[in-house]
Coordinates of N, CA and C and ligand atoms in Angstrom, one line a residue:
M1 N 84.6 97.0 114.1 CA 84.9 95.9 115.0 C 85.3 96.4 116.4
A2 N 84.6 95.9 117.4 CA 84.8 96.4 118.7 C 86.1 95.8 119.3
D3 N 86.8 96.6 120.1 CA 88.1 96.2 120.6 C 88.1 94.8 121.4
E4 N 86.9 94.6 122.1 CA 86.9 93.4 122.9 C 86.9 92.1 122.0
E5 N 86.6 92.3 120.7 CA 86.7 91.2 119.8 C 88.2 90.9 119.4
R6 N 89.1 91.8 119.7 CA 90.5 91.6 119.4 C 91.4 91.6 120.6
P7 N 91.2 90.6 121.5 CA 92.0 90.6 122.7 C 93.5 90.4 122.4
G8 N 93.8 89.9 121.2 CA 95.2 89.7 120.8 C 95.6 88.2 121.1
A9 N 96.6 87.8 120.4 CA 97.0 86.4 120.4 C 97.8 85.9 121.6
E10 N 98.4 86.9 122.3 CA 99.3 86.5 123.4 C 98.8 85.4 124.3
Q11 N 97.6 85.5 124.7 CA 97.1 84.5 125.7 C 96.9 83.1 125.1
Y12 N 97.0 83.1 123.8 CA 96.8 81.8 123.1 C 98.1 81.1 122.8
L13 N 99.2 81.8 123.0 CA 100.5 81.2 122.7 C 100.8 80.2 123.8
P14 N 101.5 79.1 123.4 CA 101.9 78.0 124.4 C 103.0 78.5 125.3
G15 N 103.2 77.8 126.4 CA 104.4 78.1 127.3 C 105.7 77.8 126.6
E16 N 105.7 76.6 126.0 CA 106.9 76.2 125.2 C 106.8 76.9 123.8
R17 N 107.8 77.6 123.4 CA 107.7 78.4 122.2 C 108.6 77.9 121.0
D18 N 108.9 76.6 121.0 CA 109.5 76.1 119.9 C 108.5 76.0 118.7
L19 N 109.0 75.9 117.5 CA 108.1 76.0 116.3 C 107.0 74.9 116.4
E20 N 107.3 73.7 116.8 CA 106.3 72.7 116.8 C 105.2 73.0 117.8
S21 N 105.5 73.5 118.9 CA 104.5 73.9 119.9 C 103.7 75.1 119.4
L22 N 104.3 76.0 118.8 CA 103.6 77.2 118.2 C 102.6 76.7 117.2
R23 N 103.1 75.8 116.3 CA 102.2 75.3 115.2 C 101.0 74.6 115.8
A24 N 101.3 73.8 116.8 CA 100.2 73.0 117.4 C 99.2 73.9 118.1
A25 N 99.6 75.0 118.7 CA 98.7 75.9 119.4 C 97.9 76.8 118.5
A26 N 98.4 77.2 117.4 CA 97.8 78.2 116.5 C 96.3 78.0 116.2
P27 N 95.9 76.7 115.9 CA 94.5 76.5 115.6 C 93.6 77.0 116.7
G28 N 94.0 77.1 117.9 CA 93.2 77.5 119.0 C 93.1 79.0 119.2
C29 N 93.8 79.7 118.4 CA 93.8 81.2 118.6 C 92.4 81.9 118.4
R30 N 92.1 82.7 119.3 CA 90.9 83.5 119.2 C 91.2 85.0 119.4
G31 N 92.4 85.3 119.0 CA 93.0 86.6 119.3 C 92.3 87.8 118.6
C32 N 91.6 87.5 117.5 CA 90.8 88.5 116.8 C 89.6 87.7 116.1
E33 N 88.8 88.5 115.5 CA 87.6 87.9 114.9 C 87.8 87.0 113.7
L34 N 89.0 87.0 113.1 CA 89.2 86.4 111.8 C 89.1 84.9 111.8
Y35 N 89.3 84.2 113.0 CA 89.2 82.8 113.1 C 87.8 82.3 112.8
R36 N 86.8 83.2 113.0 CA 85.4 82.8 112.9 C 85.0 82.4 111.5
D37 N 85.3 83.1 110.5 CA 84.9 82.8 109.1 C 85.9 82.1 108.3
A38 N 87.1 82.0 108.7 CA 88.1 81.4 107.9 C 88.0 79.8 108.1
T39 N 88.5 79.1 107.1 CA 88.4 77.6 107.2 C 89.4 77.1 108.2
Q40 N 90.6 77.7 108.3 CA 91.6 77.2 109.2 C 92.7 78.2 109.4
V41 N 93.5 78.0 110.4 CA 94.7 78.9 110.5 C 95.7 78.4 109.5
V42 N 96.4 79.4 108.9 CA 97.6 79.0 108.1 C 98.8 79.5 108.8
F43 N 99.6 78.6 109.3 CA 100.7 79.0 110.2 C 101.9 79.4 109.4
S44 N 102.6 78.4 108.9 CA 103.9 78.7 108.2 C 104.4 77.5 107.5
A45 N 105.4 77.6 106.7 CA 106.2 76.5 106.2 C 107.7 76.8 106.4
G46 N 108.4 75.8 106.9 CA 109.8 75.9 107.0 C 110.3 75.5 108.4
R47 N 111.6 75.6 108.6 CA 112.2 75.0 109.8 C 112.9 76.1 110.6
A48 N 113.1 75.8 111.9 CA 113.9 76.7 112.7 C 115.3 76.7 112.2
G49 N 116.0 77.9 112.4 CA 117.4 78.0 112.0 C 117.6 78.4 110.6
T50 N 116.5 78.6 109.9 CA 116.6 79.0 108.5 C 117.0 80.5 108.4
P51 N 118.1 80.8 107.6 CA 118.6 82.2 107.6 C 117.7 83.2 107.0
L52 N 116.8 82.8 106.1 CA 116.0 83.8 105.4 C 114.5 83.5 105.7
M53 N 113.8 84.5 106.2 CA 112.4 84.4 106.4 C 111.6 85.3 105.5
L54 N 110.6 84.8 104.9 CA 109.7 85.7 104.1 C 108.3 85.8 104.8
V55 N 107.9 87.1 105.0 CA 106.6 87.3 105.6 C 105.7 88.0 104.6
G56 N 104.5 87.3 104.4 CA 103.5 87.8 103.6 C 102.4 88.6 104.4
E57 N 101.3 88.8 103.8 CA 100.2 89.6 104.4 C 99.3 88.7 105.3
Q58 N 98.6 87.9 104.6 CA 97.7 86.9 105.2 C 97.4 85.8 104.2
P59 N 96.9 84.7 104.6 CA 96.6 83.7 103.6 C 95.5 84.2 102.7
G60 N 95.5 83.7 101.5 CA 94.5 84.0 100.5 C 93.5 82.9 100.4
D61 N 92.6 82.9 99.5 CA 91.6 81.9 99.3 C 92.1 80.5 99.2
R62 N 93.1 80.3 98.4 CA 93.7 78.9 98.3 C 94.4 78.5 99.5
E63 N 95.1 79.4 100.1 CA 95.9 79.1 101.3 C 94.9 78.7 102.5
D64 N 93.8 79.4 102.5 CA 92.8 79.1 103.6 C 92.2 77.7 103.4
V65 N 92.1 77.3 102.2 CA 91.5 75.9 101.9 C 92.6 74.9 102.2
E66 N 93.8 75.2 101.7 CA 94.9 74.1 101.8 C 95.6 74.1 103.1
G67 N 95.6 75.3 103.8 CA 96.2 75.3 105.1 C 97.7 75.5 105.0
A68 N 98.2 76.0 103.9 CA 99.7 76.3 103.7 C 99.8 77.7 103.1
P69 N 100.9 78.4 103.4 CA 101.1 79.7 102.9 C 101.6 79.7 101.4
F70 N 101.2 80.7 100.7 CA 101.6 80.9 99.3 C 101.6 79.7 98.4
V71 N 100.4 79.1 98.4 CA 100.1 78.0 97.5 C 99.2 78.4 96.3
G72 N 98.7 79.6 96.3 CA 97.8 80.1 95.2 C 98.5 80.9 94.2
P73 N 97.8 81.8 93.5 CA 98.4 82.6 92.4 C 99.6 83.4 92.9
A74 N 99.5 84.0 94.0 CA 100.6 84.8 94.5 C 101.8 83.9 94.8
G75 N 101.5 82.7 95.3 CA 102.6 81.8 95.5 C 103.3 81.3 94.3
R76 N 102.6 81.2 93.2 CA 103.2 80.8 91.9 C 104.2 81.9 91.5
I77 N 103.8 83.1 91.6 CA 104.7 84.2 91.2 C 105.9 84.2 92.2
L78 N 105.7 84.0 93.4 CA 106.7 84.0 94.4 C 107.7 82.9 94.1
D79 N 107.2 81.7 93.8 CA 108.1 80.5 93.5 C 108.9 80.8 92.3
Q80 N 108.3 81.4 91.3 CA 109.1 81.8 90.0 C 110.2 82.8 90.4
A81 N 109.9 83.8 91.1 CA 110.8 84.8 91.5 C 112.0 84.3 92.4
L82 N 111.6 83.4 93.3 CA 112.6 82.8 94.1 C 113.6 81.9 93.3
A83 N 113.0 81.2 92.3 CA 113.8 80.4 91.4 C 114.7 81.3 90.6
D84 N 114.2 82.4 90.1 CA 115.0 83.3 89.3 C 116.1 84.0 90.1
A85 N 115.8 84.1 91.4 CA 116.9 84.7 92.3 C 117.8 83.6 92.8
G86 N 117.7 82.4 92.4 CA 118.6 81.3 92.8 C 118.3 80.8 94.2
I87 N 117.1 81.0 94.7 CA 116.7 80.6 96.1 C 115.8 79.4 96.0
D88 N 116.1 78.4 96.8 CA 115.3 77.2 96.8 C 114.2 77.4 97.9
R89 N 113.0 77.2 97.5 CA 111.9 77.5 98.4 C 112.0 76.7 99.7
G90 N 112.6 75.5 99.5 CA 112.8 74.6 100.7 C 113.8 75.2 101.7
D91 N 114.5 76.2 101.3 CA 115.5 76.8 102.1 C 115.1 78.1 102.8
V92 N 113.8 78.5 102.6 CA 113.3 79.7 103.3 C 112.2 79.3 104.2
Y93 N 112.0 80.2 105.2 CA 110.9 80.0 106.1 C 109.8 81.0 105.7
V94 N 108.6 80.5 105.4 CA 107.6 81.4 104.8 C 106.4 81.5 105.8
T95 N 106.0 82.7 106.1 CA 104.9 82.9 107.0 C 104.1 84.1 106.6
N96 N 103.1 84.5 107.4 CA 102.3 85.7 107.1 C 102.2 86.5 108.4
A97 N 101.9 87.8 108.2 CA 101.7 88.7 109.4 C 100.4 88.4 110.1
V98 N 99.4 88.0 109.3 CA 98.1 87.6 109.9 C 97.8 86.2 109.5
K99 N 97.4 85.4 110.4 CA 97.3 83.9 110.1 C 96.0 83.4 109.7
H100 N 95.0 84.2 109.7 CA 93.7 83.8 109.1 C 93.3 84.7 108.0
F101 N 92.6 84.1 107.0 CA 92.1 84.8 105.8 C 91.0 85.8 106.1
R102 N 91.2 87.1 105.7 CA 90.1 88.1 105.9 C 89.5 88.3 104.5
F103 N 88.2 88.2 104.5 CA 87.5 88.3 103.2 C 86.1 88.8 103.4
R104 N 85.4 89.2 102.3 CA 84.0 89.4 102.4 C 83.4 88.5 101.3
Q105 N 82.2 88.0 101.7 CA 81.5 87.1 100.8 C 80.7 87.9 99.8
Q106 N 80.9 87.5 98.5 CA 80.1 88.2 97.5 C 79.5 87.0 96.6
G107 N 78.2 86.7 96.9 CA 77.6 85.5 96.2 C 78.4 84.3 96.7
K108 N 79.0 83.6 95.7 CA 79.7 82.4 96.0 C 81.2 82.7 96.2
R109 N 81.6 83.9 95.8 CA 83.0 84.3 95.8 C 83.4 84.9 97.2
R110 N 84.6 84.7 97.5 CA 85.2 85.3 98.7 C 86.2 86.3 98.2
I111 N 86.0 87.5 98.5 CA 86.8 88.6 98.1 C 87.8 89.0 99.2
H112 N 89.1 89.0 98.8 CA 90.2 89.3 99.8 C 89.9 90.7 100.3
E113 N 90.1 90.9 101.6 CA 90.1 92.2 102.3 C 91.4 92.3 103.0
K114 N 92.0 93.5 102.9 CA 93.3 93.8 103.6 C 93.0 93.6 105.1
P115 N 94.0 93.0 105.8 CA 93.8 93.0 107.3 C 93.8 94.4 107.8
A116 N 93.0 94.7 108.9 CA 93.0 96.0 109.6 C 94.2 96.0 110.4
V117 N 94.7 97.2 110.8 CA 95.8 97.4 111.7 C 95.5 96.6 113.0
G118 N 94.3 96.6 113.4 CA 93.9 95.8 114.6 C 94.1 94.3 114.5
N119 N 94.0 93.8 113.3 CA 94.3 92.4 113.0 C 95.8 92.1 113.1
I120 N 96.5 93.1 112.5 CA 98.0 92.9 112.4 C 98.5 92.9 113.9
V121 N 98.0 93.9 114.6 CA 98.5 94.0 116.0 C 98.1 92.7 116.8
A122 N 96.8 92.3 116.7 CA 96.4 91.1 117.4 C 97.2 89.9 117.1
C123 N 97.6 89.8 115.9 CA 98.3 88.6 115.4 C 99.8 88.6 115.6
H124 N 100.3 89.8 116.0 CA 101.8 90.0 116.0 C 102.5 89.1 117.0
P125 N 101.9 88.7 118.1 CA 102.6 87.7 119.0 C 103.1 86.4 118.3
W126 N 102.3 85.9 117.4 CA 102.7 84.7 116.7 C 103.9 85.0 115.9
L127 N 104.0 86.1 115.2 CA 105.1 86.4 114.3 C 106.4 86.6 115.2
E128 N 106.2 87.3 116.3 CA 107.3 87.6 117.2 C 107.8 86.3 117.7
A129 N 106.9 85.4 118.1 CA 107.4 84.0 118.6 C 108.1 83.2 117.5
E130 N 107.6 83.4 116.2 CA 108.3 82.7 115.1 C 109.7 83.3 114.9
L131 N 109.8 84.6 115.0 CA 111.1 85.2 114.8 C 112.1 84.7 115.9
A132 N 111.6 84.6 117.1 CA 112.4 84.1 118.2 C 112.8 82.6 118.0
A133 N 111.9 81.8 117.5 CA 112.1 80.4 117.4 C 113.0 80.1 116.1
V134 N 112.8 80.8 115.1 CA 113.5 80.5 113.8 C 114.8 81.2 113.8
R135 N 114.9 82.4 114.4 CA 116.1 83.2 114.4 C 116.8 83.4 113.0
P136 N 116.0 84.0 112.1 CA 116.5 84.2 110.8 C 117.5 85.4 110.8
R137 N 118.4 85.4 109.9 CA 119.4 86.5 109.8 C 118.7 87.7 109.0
V138 N 117.9 87.4 108.0 CA 117.3 88.4 107.3 C 115.8 88.1 107.1
V139 N 114.9 89.1 107.3 CA 113.5 88.9 107.1 C 113.1 89.8 105.9
V140 N 112.4 89.1 105.0 CA 111.9 89.9 103.8 C 110.4 90.1 104.1
C141 N 110.0 91.4 104.1 CA 108.6 91.8 104.2 C 108.0 91.9 102.8
L142 N 107.1 91.1 102.5 CA 106.4 91.1 101.2 C 105.2 92.1 101.4
G143 N 105.4 93.4 101.2 CA 104.3 94.3 101.2 C 104.2 95.1 102.5
A144 N 103.3 96.0 102.6 CA 103.2 97.0 103.7 C 102.7 96.3 105.0
T145 N 101.8 95.3 104.9 CA 101.3 94.7 106.1 C 102.4 94.0 106.8
A146 N 103.2 93.2 106.1 CA 104.4 92.5 106.7 C 105.3 93.5 107.3
G147 N 105.6 94.6 106.5 CA 106.5 95.6 107.0 C 106.0 96.2 108.3
R148 N 104.8 96.5 108.3 CA 104.2 97.1 109.5 C 104.4 96.2 110.7
S149 N 104.1 94.9 110.5 CA 104.2 94.0 111.7 C 105.6 93.8 112.1
V150 N 106.5 93.6 111.2 CA 107.9 93.4 111.5 C 108.6 94.6 112.1
L151 N 108.4 95.8 111.5 CA 109.1 97.0 112.0 C 108.2 97.7 113.1
G152 N 107.0 97.4 113.2 CA 106.1 98.0 114.2 C 105.8 99.5 113.9
R153 N 105.8 99.8 112.6 CA 105.4 101.2 112.2 C 104.9 101.1 110.8
P154 N 104.2 102.2 110.3 CA 103.8 102.2 109.0 C 105.0 102.2 108.0
V155 N 104.8 101.6 106.9 CA 105.9 101.4 105.9 C 105.4 101.8 104.5
R156 N 106.2 102.6 103.8 CA 105.9 102.9 102.4 C 106.8 102.1 101.5
I157 N 106.3 101.2 100.8 CA 107.1 100.3 99.9 C 108.0 101.1 99.0
G158 N 107.4 102.1 98.3 CA 108.2 102.8 97.3 C 109.4 103.5 97.9
Q159 N 109.3 103.9 99.1 CA 110.4 104.7 99.8 C 111.5 103.8 100.4
E160 N 111.1 102.6 100.8 CA 112.0 101.8 101.6 C 112.4 100.5 101.0
R161 N 111.9 100.1 99.9 CA 112.2 98.8 99.4 C 113.6 98.6 98.9
G162 N 114.1 97.3 99.0 CA 115.3 96.9 98.3 C 116.6 97.0 99.0
H163 N 116.6 97.6 100.2 CA 117.9 97.6 101.0 C 117.6 96.9 102.3
V164 N 118.7 96.3 102.8 CA 118.6 95.7 104.1 C 118.7 96.7 105.2
Q165 N 117.7 96.9 106.0 CA 117.8 97.8 107.2 C 117.9 97.0 108.5
E166 N 118.3 97.7 109.5 CA 118.4 96.9 110.8 C 117.1 96.9 111.5
G167 N 116.6 95.7 111.8 CA 115.4 95.6 112.6 C 115.8 95.4 114.1
S168 N 114.8 95.0 114.9 CA 115.2 94.8 116.3 C 116.0 93.5 116.4
D169 N 116.7 93.3 117.4 CA 117.6 92.2 117.7 C 118.7 92.1 116.6
G170 N 119.0 93.2 115.9 CA 120.1 93.1 115.0 C 119.9 92.4 113.7
R171 N 118.7 91.9 113.5 CA 118.5 91.2 112.3 C 118.2 92.1 111.1
G172 N 118.5 91.6 110.0 CA 118.3 92.5 108.8 C 116.8 92.4 108.3
V173 N 116.3 93.5 107.9 CA 114.9 93.5 107.4 C 114.9 94.2 106.0
L174 N 114.4 93.5 105.0 CA 114.3 94.1 103.7 C 112.8 94.1 103.3
I175 N 112.4 95.3 102.9 CA 111.0 95.6 102.4 C 111.0 95.4 100.9
T176 N 110.0 94.7 100.5 CA 109.8 94.7 99.0 C 108.3 94.6 98.7
T177 N 107.9 94.5 97.5 CA 106.5 94.5 97.1 C 105.9 93.2 97.4
H178 N 104.6 93.1 97.4 CA 103.8 91.9 97.6 C 103.6 91.2 96.2
P179 N 103.8 89.9 96.1 CA 103.6 89.3 94.8 C 102.2 89.5 94.2
S180 N 101.2 89.7 95.1 CA 99.8 90.0 94.5 C 99.8 91.3 93.8
A181 N 100.6 92.3 94.3 CA 100.7 93.6 93.7 C 101.4 93.5 92.3
L182 N 102.4 92.6 92.3 CA 103.0 92.3 91.0 C 102.0 91.7 90.0
L183 N 101.3 90.7 90.5 CA 100.3 90.0 89.7 C 99.4 90.9 88.9
R184 N 99.0 92.0 89.6 CA 98.1 93.0 89.0 C 98.8 93.7 87.8
L185 N 100.1 93.6 87.7 CA 100.8 94.3 86.6 C 101.1 93.4 85.4
R186 N 100.6 92.2 85.6 CA 100.9 91.1 84.6 C 100.8 91.6 83.1
D187 N 99.7 92.2 82.8 CA 99.6 92.6 81.4 C 99.9 94.1 81.1
D188 N 100.7 94.6 82.0 CA 101.0 96.0 82.0 C 102.4 96.2 81.4
P189 N 102.7 97.4 80.8 CA 104.0 97.6 80.2 C 105.1 97.6 81.3
G190 N 104.7 97.9 82.6 CA 105.6 97.9 83.7 C 106.0 96.6 84.2
W191 N 105.4 95.5 83.7 CA 105.6 94.2 84.3 C 107.1 93.8 84.4
D192 N 107.8 93.8 83.3 CA 109.2 93.3 83.3 C 110.0 94.0 84.4
A193 N 110.0 95.3 84.4 CA 110.8 96.1 85.4 C 110.4 95.7 86.8
A194 N 109.0 95.6 87.0 CA 108.6 95.3 88.4 C 109.0 93.9 88.8
Y195 N 108.9 93.0 87.9 CA 109.3 91.6 88.2 C 110.8 91.5 88.5
D196 N 111.6 92.2 87.6 CA 113.0 92.2 87.8 C 113.4 92.8 89.1
A197 N 112.7 93.9 89.5 CA 113.0 94.5 90.8 C 112.7 93.6 92.0
F198 N 111.7 92.8 91.8 CA 111.3 91.9 92.9 C 112.4 90.8 93.0
V199 N 112.8 90.2 91.9 CA 113.8 89.2 91.9 C 115.1 89.8 92.5
S200 N 115.4 91.0 92.1 CA 116.7 91.6 92.6 C 116.6 91.9 94.1
D201 N 115.4 92.2 94.6 CA 115.3 92.4 96.1 C 115.4 91.1 96.8
L202 N 114.9 90.0 96.2 CA 115.0 88.7 96.9 C 116.5 88.2 96.9
S203 N 117.2 88.5 95.8 CA 118.6 88.2 95.7 C 119.4 88.9 96.7
A204 N 119.1 90.2 96.9 CA 119.8 91.0 97.8 C 119.6 90.5 99.3
A205 N 118.4 90.1 99.6 CA 118.1 89.5 100.9 C 118.9 88.2 101.1
A206 N 118.9 87.4 100.1 CA 119.6 86.1 100.2 C 121.1 86.3 100.4
R207 N 121.7 87.2 99.6 CA 123.1 87.5 99.8 C 123.4 88.0 101.2
A208 N 122.5 88.9 101.7 CA 122.7 89.4 103.1 C 122.6 88.3 104.1
A209 N 121.7 87.4 103.9 CA 121.5 86.2 104.8 C 122.7 85.3 104.8
E210 N 123.3 85.2 103.7 CA 124.5 84.3 103.6 C 125.7 85.0 104.3
S211 N 125.8 86.3 104.2 CA 127.0 87.0 104.8 C 126.8 87.4 106.2
A212 N 125.6 87.6 106.7 CA 125.4 88.1 108.0 C 125.7 87.0 109.0
S213 N 126.1 87.4 110.2 CA 126.3 86.3 111.3 C 124.9 86.2 112.0
T214 N 124.7 85.0 112.6 CA 123.5 84.8 113.3 C 123.3 85.7 114.5
P215 N 122.2 86.3 114.6 CA 122.0 87.3 115.7 C 122.0 86.6 117.1
G216 N 122.4 87.3 118.1 CA 122.4 87.0 119.5 C 122.6 85.6 119.9
Ligands
LIG1 N1 99.3 86.3 100.0 C1 99.9 86.3 101.2 O1 100.3 87.4 101.7 N2 100.2 85.2 101.8 C2 99.9 84.0 101.4 O2 100.1 83.1 102.1 C3 99.2 84.0 100.1 C4 98.9 85.1 99.5
LIG2 FE1 94.6 84.7 116.1 FE2 95.9 85.9 114.2 FE3 93.9 84.3 113.6 FE4 93.4 86.6 114.7 S1 94.3 86.3 112.7 S2 92.5 84.7 115.4 S3 95.2 86.8 116.1 S4 95.8 83.7 114.5

């Protein structure tokens, strides 16, 4: 993919950067090539001022069709884990590092493809603007793509997961696994431990969000 196809999202952001203005402007983004084949932009779910923000990778097949984040199979696991962690999905802000679905067509099927670093970088202005508008106390990065976008550097889940670290602007950042990675362990002997670790990470983030003071 040539660089000129990824001018980045910045020029497509609105002047007013409250959440409603951001949401309204996102469908017009041409910051990278992904808008071309996707059905629609999937922006986020949630309100400004929410203490806990969850950041995923990118919309999947279902999300692309429905226009909402985490409504497919990964979303079901996430919902279950949030419930088991005592967190109400209505009380979290949910978004993705990349706002359009990246896939390759195989016959009638659309196969998920990881976003390239260039897509993550191109889409970062949206996430940055959401962070500024929502002002969460703690940001949970679901997987390496989210971690990379939020922390601005490569992230290894195994080495960094589960504790709240300090991100920019003094907000807490917790790295954990992606629910789709969990899903792949469904019939594996490691399932119980992996699921419990995920729930425990979400609980730790929620506790930190309750106790932390609002940044800046
Ligand atoms: N996976 C993600 O990372 N985000 C979604 O919204 C759905 C699946
Ligand atoms: Fe814009 Fe992000 Fe979509 Fe690329 S993925 S077109 S940067 S919203």
